[in-house]
Tab-separated table of C-alpha atoms in Angstrom:
chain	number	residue	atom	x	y	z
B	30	UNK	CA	77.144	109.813	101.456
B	31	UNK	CA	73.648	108.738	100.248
B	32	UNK	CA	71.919	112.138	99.461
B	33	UNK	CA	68.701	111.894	96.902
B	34	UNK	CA	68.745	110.171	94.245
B	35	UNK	CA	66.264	111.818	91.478
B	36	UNK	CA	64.676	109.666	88.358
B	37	UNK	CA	66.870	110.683	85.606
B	38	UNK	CA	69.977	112.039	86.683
B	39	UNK	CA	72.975	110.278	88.627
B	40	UNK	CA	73.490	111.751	92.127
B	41	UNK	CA	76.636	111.337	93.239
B	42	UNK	CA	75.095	110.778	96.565
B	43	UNK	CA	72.288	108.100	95.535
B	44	UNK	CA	69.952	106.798	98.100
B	45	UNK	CA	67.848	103.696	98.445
B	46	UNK	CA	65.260	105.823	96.591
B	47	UNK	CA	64.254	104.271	92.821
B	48	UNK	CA	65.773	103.548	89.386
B	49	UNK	CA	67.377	106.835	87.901
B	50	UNK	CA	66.403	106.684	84.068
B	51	UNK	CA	69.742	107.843	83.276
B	52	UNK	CA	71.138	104.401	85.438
B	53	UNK	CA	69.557	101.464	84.302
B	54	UNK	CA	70.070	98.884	82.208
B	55	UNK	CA	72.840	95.701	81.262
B	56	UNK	CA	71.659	93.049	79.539
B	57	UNK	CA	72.762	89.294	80.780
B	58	UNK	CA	74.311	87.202	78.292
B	59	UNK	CA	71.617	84.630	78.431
B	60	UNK	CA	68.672	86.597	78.092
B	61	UNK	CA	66.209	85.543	75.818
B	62	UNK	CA	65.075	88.322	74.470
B	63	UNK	CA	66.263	90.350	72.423
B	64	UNK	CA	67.727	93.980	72.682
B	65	UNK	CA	64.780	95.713	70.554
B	66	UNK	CA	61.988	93.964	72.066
B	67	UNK	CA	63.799	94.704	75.907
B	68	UNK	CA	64.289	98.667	74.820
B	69	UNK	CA	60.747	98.776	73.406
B	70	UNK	CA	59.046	97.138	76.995
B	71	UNK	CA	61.105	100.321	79.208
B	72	UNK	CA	59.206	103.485	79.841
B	73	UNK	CA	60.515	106.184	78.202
B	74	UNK	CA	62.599	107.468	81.088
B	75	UNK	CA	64.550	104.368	81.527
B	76	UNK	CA	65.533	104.704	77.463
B	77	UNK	CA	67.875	107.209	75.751
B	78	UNK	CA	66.153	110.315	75.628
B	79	UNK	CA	66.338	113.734	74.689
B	80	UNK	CA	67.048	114.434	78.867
B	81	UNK	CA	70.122	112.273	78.073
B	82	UNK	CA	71.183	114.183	75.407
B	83	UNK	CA	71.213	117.325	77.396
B	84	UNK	CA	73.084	115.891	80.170
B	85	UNK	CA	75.794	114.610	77.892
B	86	UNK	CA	75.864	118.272	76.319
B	87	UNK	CA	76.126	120.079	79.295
B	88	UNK	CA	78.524	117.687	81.289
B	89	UNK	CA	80.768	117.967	78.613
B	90	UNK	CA	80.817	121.919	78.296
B	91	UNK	CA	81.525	121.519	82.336
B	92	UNK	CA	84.087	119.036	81.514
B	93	UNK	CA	86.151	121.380	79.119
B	94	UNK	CA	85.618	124.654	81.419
B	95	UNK	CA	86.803	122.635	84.542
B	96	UNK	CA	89.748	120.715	82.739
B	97	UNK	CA	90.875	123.944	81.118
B	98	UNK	CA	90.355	126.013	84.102
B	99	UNK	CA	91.391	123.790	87.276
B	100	UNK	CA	94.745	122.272	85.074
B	101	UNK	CA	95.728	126.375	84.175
B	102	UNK	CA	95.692	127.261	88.071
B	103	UNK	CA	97.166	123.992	89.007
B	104	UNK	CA	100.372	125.046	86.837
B	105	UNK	CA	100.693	128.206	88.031
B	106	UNK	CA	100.159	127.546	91.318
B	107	UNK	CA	102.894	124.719	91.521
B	108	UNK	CA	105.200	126.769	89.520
B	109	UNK	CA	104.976	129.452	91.826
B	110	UNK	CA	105.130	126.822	95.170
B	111	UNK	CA	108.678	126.397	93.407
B	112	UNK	CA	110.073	129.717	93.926
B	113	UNK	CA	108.671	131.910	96.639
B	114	UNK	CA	106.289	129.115	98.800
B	115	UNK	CA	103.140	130.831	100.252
B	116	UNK	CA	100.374	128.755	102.182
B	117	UNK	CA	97.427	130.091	101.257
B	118	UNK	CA	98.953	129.305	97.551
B	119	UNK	CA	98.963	125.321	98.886
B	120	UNK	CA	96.070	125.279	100.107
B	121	UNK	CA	94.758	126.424	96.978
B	122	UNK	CA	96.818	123.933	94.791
B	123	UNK	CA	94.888	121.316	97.085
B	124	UNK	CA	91.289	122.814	96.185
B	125	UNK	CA	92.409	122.539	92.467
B	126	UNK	CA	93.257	119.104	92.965
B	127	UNK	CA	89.904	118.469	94.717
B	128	UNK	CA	88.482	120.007	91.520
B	129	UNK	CA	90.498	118.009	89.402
B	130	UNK	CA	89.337	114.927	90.921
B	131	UNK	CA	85.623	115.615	90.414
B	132	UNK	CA	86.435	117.087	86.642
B	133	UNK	CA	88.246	113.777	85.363
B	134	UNK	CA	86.317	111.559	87.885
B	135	UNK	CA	82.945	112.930	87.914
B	136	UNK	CA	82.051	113.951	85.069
B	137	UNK	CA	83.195	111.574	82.669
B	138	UNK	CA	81.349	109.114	84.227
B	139	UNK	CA	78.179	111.022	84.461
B	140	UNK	CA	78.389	111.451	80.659
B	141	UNK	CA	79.280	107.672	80.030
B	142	UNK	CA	75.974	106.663	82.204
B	143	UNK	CA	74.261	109.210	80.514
B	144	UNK	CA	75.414	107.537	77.412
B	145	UNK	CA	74.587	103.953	77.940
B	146	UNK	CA	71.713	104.888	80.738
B	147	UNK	CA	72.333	101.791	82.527
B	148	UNK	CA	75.586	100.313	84.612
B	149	UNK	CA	77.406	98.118	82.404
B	150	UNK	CA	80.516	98.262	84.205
B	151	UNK	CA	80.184	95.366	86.999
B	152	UNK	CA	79.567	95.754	91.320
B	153	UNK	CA	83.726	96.320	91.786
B	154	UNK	CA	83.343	98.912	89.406
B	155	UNK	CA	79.891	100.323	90.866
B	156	UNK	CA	81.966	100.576	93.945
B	157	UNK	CA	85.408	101.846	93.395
B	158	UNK	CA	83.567	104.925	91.285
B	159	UNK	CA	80.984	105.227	94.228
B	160	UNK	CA	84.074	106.097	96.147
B	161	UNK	CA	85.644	108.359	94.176
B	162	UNK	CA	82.548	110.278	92.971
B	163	UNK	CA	81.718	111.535	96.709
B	164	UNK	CA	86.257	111.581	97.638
B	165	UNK	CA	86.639	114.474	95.453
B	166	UNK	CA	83.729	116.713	96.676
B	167	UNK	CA	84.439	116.083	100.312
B	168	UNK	CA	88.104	116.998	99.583
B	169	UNK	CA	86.970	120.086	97.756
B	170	UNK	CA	84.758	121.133	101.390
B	171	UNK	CA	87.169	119.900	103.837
B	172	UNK	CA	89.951	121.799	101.902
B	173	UNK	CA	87.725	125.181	101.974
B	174	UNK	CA	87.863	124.673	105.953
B	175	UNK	CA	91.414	124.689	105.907
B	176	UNK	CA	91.192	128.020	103.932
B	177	UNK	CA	88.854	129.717	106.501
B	178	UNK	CA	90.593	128.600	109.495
B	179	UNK	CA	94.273	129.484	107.958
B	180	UNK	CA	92.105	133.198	107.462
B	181	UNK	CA	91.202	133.022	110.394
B	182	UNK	CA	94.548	132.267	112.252
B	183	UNK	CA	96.533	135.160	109.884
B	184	UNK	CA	94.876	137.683	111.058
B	185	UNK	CA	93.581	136.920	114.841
B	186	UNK	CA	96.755	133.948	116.191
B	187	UNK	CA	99.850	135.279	114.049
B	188	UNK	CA	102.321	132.704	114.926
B	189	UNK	CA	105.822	132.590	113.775
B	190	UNK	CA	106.561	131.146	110.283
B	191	UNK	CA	107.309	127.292	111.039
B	192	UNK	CA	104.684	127.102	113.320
B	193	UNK	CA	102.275	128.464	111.107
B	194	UNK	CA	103.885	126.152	107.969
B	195	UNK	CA	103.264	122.444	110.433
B	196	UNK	CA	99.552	123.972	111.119
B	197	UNK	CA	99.176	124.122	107.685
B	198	UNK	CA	100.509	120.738	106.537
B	199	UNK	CA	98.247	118.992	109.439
B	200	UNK	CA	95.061	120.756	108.413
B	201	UNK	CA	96.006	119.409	104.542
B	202	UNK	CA	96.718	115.788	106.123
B	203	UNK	CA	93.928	115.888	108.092
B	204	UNK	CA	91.722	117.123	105.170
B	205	UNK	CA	92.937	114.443	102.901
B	206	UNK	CA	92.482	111.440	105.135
B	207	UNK	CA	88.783	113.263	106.500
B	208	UNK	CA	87.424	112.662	102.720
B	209	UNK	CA	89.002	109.344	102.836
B	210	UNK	CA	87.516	107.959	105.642
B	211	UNK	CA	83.866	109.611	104.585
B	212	UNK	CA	84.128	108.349	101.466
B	213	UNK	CA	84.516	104.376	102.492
B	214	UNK	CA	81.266	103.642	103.344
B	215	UNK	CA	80.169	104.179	99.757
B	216	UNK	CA	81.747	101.525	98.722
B	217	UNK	CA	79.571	99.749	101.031
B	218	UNK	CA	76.539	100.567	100.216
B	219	UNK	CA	76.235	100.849	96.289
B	220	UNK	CA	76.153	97.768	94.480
B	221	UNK	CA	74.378	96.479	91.193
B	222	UNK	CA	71.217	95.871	91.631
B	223	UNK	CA	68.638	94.262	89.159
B	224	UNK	CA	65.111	96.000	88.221
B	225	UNK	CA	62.334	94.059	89.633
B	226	UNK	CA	60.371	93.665	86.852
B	227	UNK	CA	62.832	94.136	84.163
B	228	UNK	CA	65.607	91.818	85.525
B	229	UNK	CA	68.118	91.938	82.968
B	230	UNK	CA	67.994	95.501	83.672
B	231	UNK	CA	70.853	96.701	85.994
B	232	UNK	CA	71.910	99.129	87.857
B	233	UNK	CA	74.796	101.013	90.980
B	234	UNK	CA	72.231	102.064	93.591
B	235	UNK	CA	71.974	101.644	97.138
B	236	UNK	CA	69.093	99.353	97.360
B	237	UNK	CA	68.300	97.120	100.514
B	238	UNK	CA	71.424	98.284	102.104
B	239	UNK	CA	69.764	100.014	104.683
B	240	UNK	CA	67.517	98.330	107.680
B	241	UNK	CA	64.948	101.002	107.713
B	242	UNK	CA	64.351	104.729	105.896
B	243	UNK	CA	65.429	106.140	109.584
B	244	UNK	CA	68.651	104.703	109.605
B	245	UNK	CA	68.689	105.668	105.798
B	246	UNK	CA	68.198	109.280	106.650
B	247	UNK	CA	70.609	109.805	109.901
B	248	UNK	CA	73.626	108.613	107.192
B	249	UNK	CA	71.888	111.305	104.720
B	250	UNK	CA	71.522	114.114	107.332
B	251	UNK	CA	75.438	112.381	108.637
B	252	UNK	CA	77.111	112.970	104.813
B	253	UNK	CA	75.484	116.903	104.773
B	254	UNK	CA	76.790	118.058	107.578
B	255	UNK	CA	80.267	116.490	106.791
B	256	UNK	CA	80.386	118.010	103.561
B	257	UNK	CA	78.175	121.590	103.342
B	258	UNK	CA	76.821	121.765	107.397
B	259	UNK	CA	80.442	121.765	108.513
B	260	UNK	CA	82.315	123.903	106.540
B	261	UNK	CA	79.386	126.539	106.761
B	262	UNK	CA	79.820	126.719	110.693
B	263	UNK	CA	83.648	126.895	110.058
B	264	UNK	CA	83.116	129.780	107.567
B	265	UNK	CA	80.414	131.747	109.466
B	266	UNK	CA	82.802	131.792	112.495
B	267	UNK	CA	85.915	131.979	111.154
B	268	UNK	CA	84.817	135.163	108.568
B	269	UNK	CA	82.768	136.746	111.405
B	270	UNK	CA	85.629	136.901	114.058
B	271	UNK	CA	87.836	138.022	111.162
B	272	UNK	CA	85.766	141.300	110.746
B	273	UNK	CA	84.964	141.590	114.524
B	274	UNK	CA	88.803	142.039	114.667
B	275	UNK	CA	89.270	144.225	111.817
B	276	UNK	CA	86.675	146.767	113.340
B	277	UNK	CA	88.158	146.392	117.033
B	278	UNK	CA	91.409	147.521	116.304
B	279	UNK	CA	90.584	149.932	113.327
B	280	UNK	CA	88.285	151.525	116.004
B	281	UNK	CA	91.284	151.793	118.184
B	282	UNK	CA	93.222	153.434	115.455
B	283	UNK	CA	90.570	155.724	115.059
B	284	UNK	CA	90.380	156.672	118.551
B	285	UNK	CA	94.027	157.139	118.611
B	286	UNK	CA	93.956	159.441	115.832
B	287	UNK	CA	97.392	159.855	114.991
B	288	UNK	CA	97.890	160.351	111.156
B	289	UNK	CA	101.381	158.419	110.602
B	290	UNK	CA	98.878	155.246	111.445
B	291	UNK	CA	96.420	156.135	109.264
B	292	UNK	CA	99.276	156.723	106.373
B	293	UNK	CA	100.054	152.717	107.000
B	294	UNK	CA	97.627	152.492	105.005
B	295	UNK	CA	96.413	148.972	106.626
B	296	UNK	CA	98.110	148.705	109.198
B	297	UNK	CA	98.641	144.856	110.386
B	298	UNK	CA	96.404	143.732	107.709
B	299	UNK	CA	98.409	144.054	104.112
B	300	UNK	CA	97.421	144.539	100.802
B	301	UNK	CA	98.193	141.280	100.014
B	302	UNK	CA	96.751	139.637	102.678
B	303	UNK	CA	92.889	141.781	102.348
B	304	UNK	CA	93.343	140.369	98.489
B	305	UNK	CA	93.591	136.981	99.686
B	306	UNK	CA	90.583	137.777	102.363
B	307	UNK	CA	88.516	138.802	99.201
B	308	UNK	CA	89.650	135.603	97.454
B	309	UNK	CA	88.472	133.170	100.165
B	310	UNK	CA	85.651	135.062	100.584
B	311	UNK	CA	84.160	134.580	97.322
B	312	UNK	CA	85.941	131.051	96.779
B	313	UNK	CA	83.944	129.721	99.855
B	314	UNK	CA	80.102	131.639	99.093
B	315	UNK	CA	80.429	130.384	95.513
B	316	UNK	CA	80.682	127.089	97.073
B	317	UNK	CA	77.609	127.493	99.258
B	318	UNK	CA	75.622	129.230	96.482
B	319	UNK	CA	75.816	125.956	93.962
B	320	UNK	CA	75.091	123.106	96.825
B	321	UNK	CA	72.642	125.149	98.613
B	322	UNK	CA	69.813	124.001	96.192
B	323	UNK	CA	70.793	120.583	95.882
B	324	UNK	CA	70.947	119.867	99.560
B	325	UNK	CA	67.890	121.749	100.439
B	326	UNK	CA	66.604	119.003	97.713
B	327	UNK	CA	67.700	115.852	99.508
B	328	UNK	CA	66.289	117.082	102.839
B	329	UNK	CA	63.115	117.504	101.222
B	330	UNK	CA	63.052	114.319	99.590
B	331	UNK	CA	62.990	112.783	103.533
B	332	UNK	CA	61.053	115.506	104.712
B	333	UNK	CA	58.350	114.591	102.191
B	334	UNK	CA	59.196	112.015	99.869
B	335	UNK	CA	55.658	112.235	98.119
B	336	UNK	CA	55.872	115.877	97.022
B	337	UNK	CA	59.469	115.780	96.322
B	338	UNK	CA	58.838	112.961	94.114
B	339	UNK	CA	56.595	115.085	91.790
B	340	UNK	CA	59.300	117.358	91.369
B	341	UNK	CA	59.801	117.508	87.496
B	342	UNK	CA	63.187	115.535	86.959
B	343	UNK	CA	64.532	118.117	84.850
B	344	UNK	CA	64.677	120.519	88.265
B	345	UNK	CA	66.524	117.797	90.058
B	346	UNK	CA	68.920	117.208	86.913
B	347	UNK	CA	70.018	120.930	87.164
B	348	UNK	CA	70.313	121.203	90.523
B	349	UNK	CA	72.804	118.528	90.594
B	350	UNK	CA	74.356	120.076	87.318
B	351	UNK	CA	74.797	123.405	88.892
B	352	UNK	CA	76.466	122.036	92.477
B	353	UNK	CA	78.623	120.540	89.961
B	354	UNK	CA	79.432	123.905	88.466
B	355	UNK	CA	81.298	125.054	91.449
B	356	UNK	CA	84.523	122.932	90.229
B	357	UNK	CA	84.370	125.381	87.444
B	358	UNK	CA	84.013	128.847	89.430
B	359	UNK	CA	87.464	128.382	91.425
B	360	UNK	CA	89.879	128.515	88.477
B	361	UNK	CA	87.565	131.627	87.560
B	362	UNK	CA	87.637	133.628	90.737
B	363	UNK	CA	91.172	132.911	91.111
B	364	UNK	CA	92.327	133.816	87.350
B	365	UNK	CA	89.760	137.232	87.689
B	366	UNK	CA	92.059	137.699	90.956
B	367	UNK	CA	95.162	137.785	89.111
B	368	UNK	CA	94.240	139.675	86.361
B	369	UNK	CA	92.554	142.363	88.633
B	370	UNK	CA	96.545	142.546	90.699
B	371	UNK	CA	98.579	142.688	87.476
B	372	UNK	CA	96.345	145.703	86.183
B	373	UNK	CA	96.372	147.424	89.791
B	374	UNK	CA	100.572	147.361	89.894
B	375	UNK	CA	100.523	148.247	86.117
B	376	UNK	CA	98.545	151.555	87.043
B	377	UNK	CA	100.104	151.915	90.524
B	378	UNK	CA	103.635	152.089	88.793
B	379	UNK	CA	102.403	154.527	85.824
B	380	UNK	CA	101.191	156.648	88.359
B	381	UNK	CA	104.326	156.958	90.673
B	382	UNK	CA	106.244	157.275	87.838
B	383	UNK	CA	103.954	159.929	86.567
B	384	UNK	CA	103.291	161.911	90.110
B	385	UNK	CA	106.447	163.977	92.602
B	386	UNK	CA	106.400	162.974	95.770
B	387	UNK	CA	105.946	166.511	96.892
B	388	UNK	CA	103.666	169.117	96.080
B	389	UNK	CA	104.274	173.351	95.768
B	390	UNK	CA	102.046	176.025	97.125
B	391	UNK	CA	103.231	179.271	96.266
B	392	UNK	CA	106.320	177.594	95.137
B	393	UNK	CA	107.128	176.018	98.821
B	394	UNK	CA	107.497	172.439	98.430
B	395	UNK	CA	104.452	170.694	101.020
B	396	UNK	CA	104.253	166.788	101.130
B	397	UNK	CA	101.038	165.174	99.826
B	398	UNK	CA	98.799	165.680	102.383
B	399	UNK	CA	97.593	162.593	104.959
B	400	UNK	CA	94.237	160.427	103.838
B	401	UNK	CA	91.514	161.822	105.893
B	402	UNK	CA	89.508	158.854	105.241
B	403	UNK	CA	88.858	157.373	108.797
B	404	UNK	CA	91.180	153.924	109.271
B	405	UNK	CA	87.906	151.820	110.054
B	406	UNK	CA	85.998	152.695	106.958
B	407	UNK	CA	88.858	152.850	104.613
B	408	UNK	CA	90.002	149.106	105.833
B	409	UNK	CA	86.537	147.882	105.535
B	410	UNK	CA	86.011	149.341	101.780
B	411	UNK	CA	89.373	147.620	101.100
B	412	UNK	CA	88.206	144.173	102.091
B	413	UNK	CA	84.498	144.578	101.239
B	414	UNK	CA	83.924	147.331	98.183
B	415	UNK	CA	80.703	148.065	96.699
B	416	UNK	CA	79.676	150.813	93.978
B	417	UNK	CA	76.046	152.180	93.850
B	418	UNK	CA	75.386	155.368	92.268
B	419	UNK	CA	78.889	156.826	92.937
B	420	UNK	CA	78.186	155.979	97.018
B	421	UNK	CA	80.242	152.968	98.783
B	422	UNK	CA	78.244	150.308	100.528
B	423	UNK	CA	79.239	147.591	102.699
B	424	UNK	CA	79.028	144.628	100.872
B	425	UNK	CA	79.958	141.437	103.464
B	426	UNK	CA	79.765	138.817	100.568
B	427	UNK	CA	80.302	139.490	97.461
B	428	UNK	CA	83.265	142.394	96.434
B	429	UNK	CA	82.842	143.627	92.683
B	430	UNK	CA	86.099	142.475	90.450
């Protein structure tokens, strides 16, 4: 994918665009001049700078949250695929990999470019990094489809248990060779390229690769839809028919208003599977909250490459820096998960071992009474809770931890 390129950062997703100040510079080994006097003719923003600086500081606090993070969950997650397997606990083992891949891929290398502000590692190089850079972050999008459509299929087309296992594996598959085959055509179009005034000056962009700024943008628009378009479609419909469902039949329930239903808690939908509802949920909007801004940014570049241009630097810097972020936030939103279940079946088994299971009136025994909380509402406070003021509101998005 060729996304926008700004002047001091690395994109990932470069386009034909201009130098990035953080990407420029190798000097050939029979260049006259010296190093000084070549570092002294560069503007300032094609020169180590304090914006470099930054970028090393923060990619490397990233680096450590990610590594630290995404390698904890990937432990757990394939200790756990060794006893009791679960698919929703694959599919997540895949995301961490995804995340993985852009932690130990990513972000070392936008700290090394950072570092030396130029490309001084050759075109095969330029390439085979070009590749992985984008590999991991469609993996990462493709695998979050997956995750909505395996939602999706749990709760409205239950199957039986080895059917639902091979739909699972050829999502993964499909997922995994998907980010393949979108990632190729990187290593087509980046390749070292020298400055045109400063020609000792190198750098991995995607310069006269494409015929015309057209053709440029249809592979732009082409590589957004593939990796933030598509898996927003998938998650609108997939999350939407989920809770259509859930209020069809808890209306039924309702309507049928037998009390032995509305004890099941429920119902079809269990505990565990509402916690993993919750999970996704969050998993996939933190996703669309951290490359929202940076793809609204590369449509505007084509939109209107003049003002976009103007844009101070630093803005485009962070918006790349925080779509980067969301490798971090999955390790975190899983281990707040976790933590959140242990301390519910701590206080769930205090308080049966604390409460009878019947209650007296005038000494004759009475069972606890039936929840009088209607089905509908209590199901949809289950999936989607949301304090204000001591009142419940439906929150769709994001459920407080």
């Amino acid at each position: 994918m060729a996304f926008f390129q700004d002047t001091t950062s690395i994109d990932l997703t470069t386009t034909s665009f201009f130098f990035s100040a953080e990407n420029s510079s190798v000097l050939s080994e029979n260049q006259t001049m010296s190093f000084v006097e070549n570092v002294t003719e560069l503007p300032l923003d094609m020169r180590f700078n304090a914006g470099h600086k930054l970028s090393i500081t923060m990619y490397s606090i990233l680096f450590v949250i990610s590594a630290t993070g995404n390698l904890t969950v990937f432990f757990l997650l394939l200790q756990r695929r060794r006893g009791a397997r679960s698919r929703i606990n694959t599919m997540l083992l895949h995301l961490a990999i995804a995340d993985l891949l852009v932690t130990f891929l990513l972000m070392p290398l936008e700290i090394a470019w950072a570092f030396t502000v130029s490309w001084k590692g050759g075109d095969a190089l330029c390439r085979i990094t070009a590749f992985f850079r984008t590999f991991g972050l469609f993996l990462s999008s493709f695998v979050l489809i997956c995750i909505s459509l395996d939602r999706y299929y749990a709760v409205l087309r239950p199957m039986s248990l080895t059917a639902v296992d091979k739909r699972g594996k050829i999502m993964l598959t499909t997922a995994w060779i998907a980010s393949v085959v979108c990632s190729l055509p990187q290593v087509v179009i980046f390749h070292v390229e020298p400055h045109p005034k400063h020609t000792w000056y190198e750098q991995c962009v995607t310069f006269n690769v494409f015929p015309s700024q057209r053709v440029e943008f249809a592979y732009t628009v082409f590589g957004i839809a593939l990796m933030y378009g598509l898996p927003l479609v998938v998650f609108l419909f997939s999350y939407a028919s989920i809770i259509c469902e859930i209020y069809r039949r808890s209306r039924d329930i309702d309507n049928d208003g037998d009390d032995r239903i509305r004890r099941s808690s429920l119902g079809y939908l269990g505990k565990a599977k509402i916690r993993t509802l919750k999970m996704t949920i969050i998993i996939v909007v933190v996703f669309f909250v951290c490359w929202t801004p940076y793809n609204v940014m590369s449509l505007w570049y084509f939109y209107d490459r003049k003002s976009a241009t103007e844009l101070d630097p630093r803005i485009q810097k962070g918006l790349f820096l925080f779509a980067v972020t969301n490798s971090c936030m999955n390790p975190i939103v899983y281990g707040a998960f976790n933590i959140r279940v242990r301390r519910a079946a701590q206080v769930s088994s205090s308080q049966r071992l604390r409460q009878p299971d019947t209650v007296t009136t005038s000494g004759v025994p009475q069972s606890r009474p039936a929840c009088t909380t209607p089905y509908r509402e209590s199901l949809i406070l289950a999936i989607f809770p949301l304090r204000w003021r001591g009142t419940y509101i439906f929150a769709l998005l994001f459920p407080l931890l």
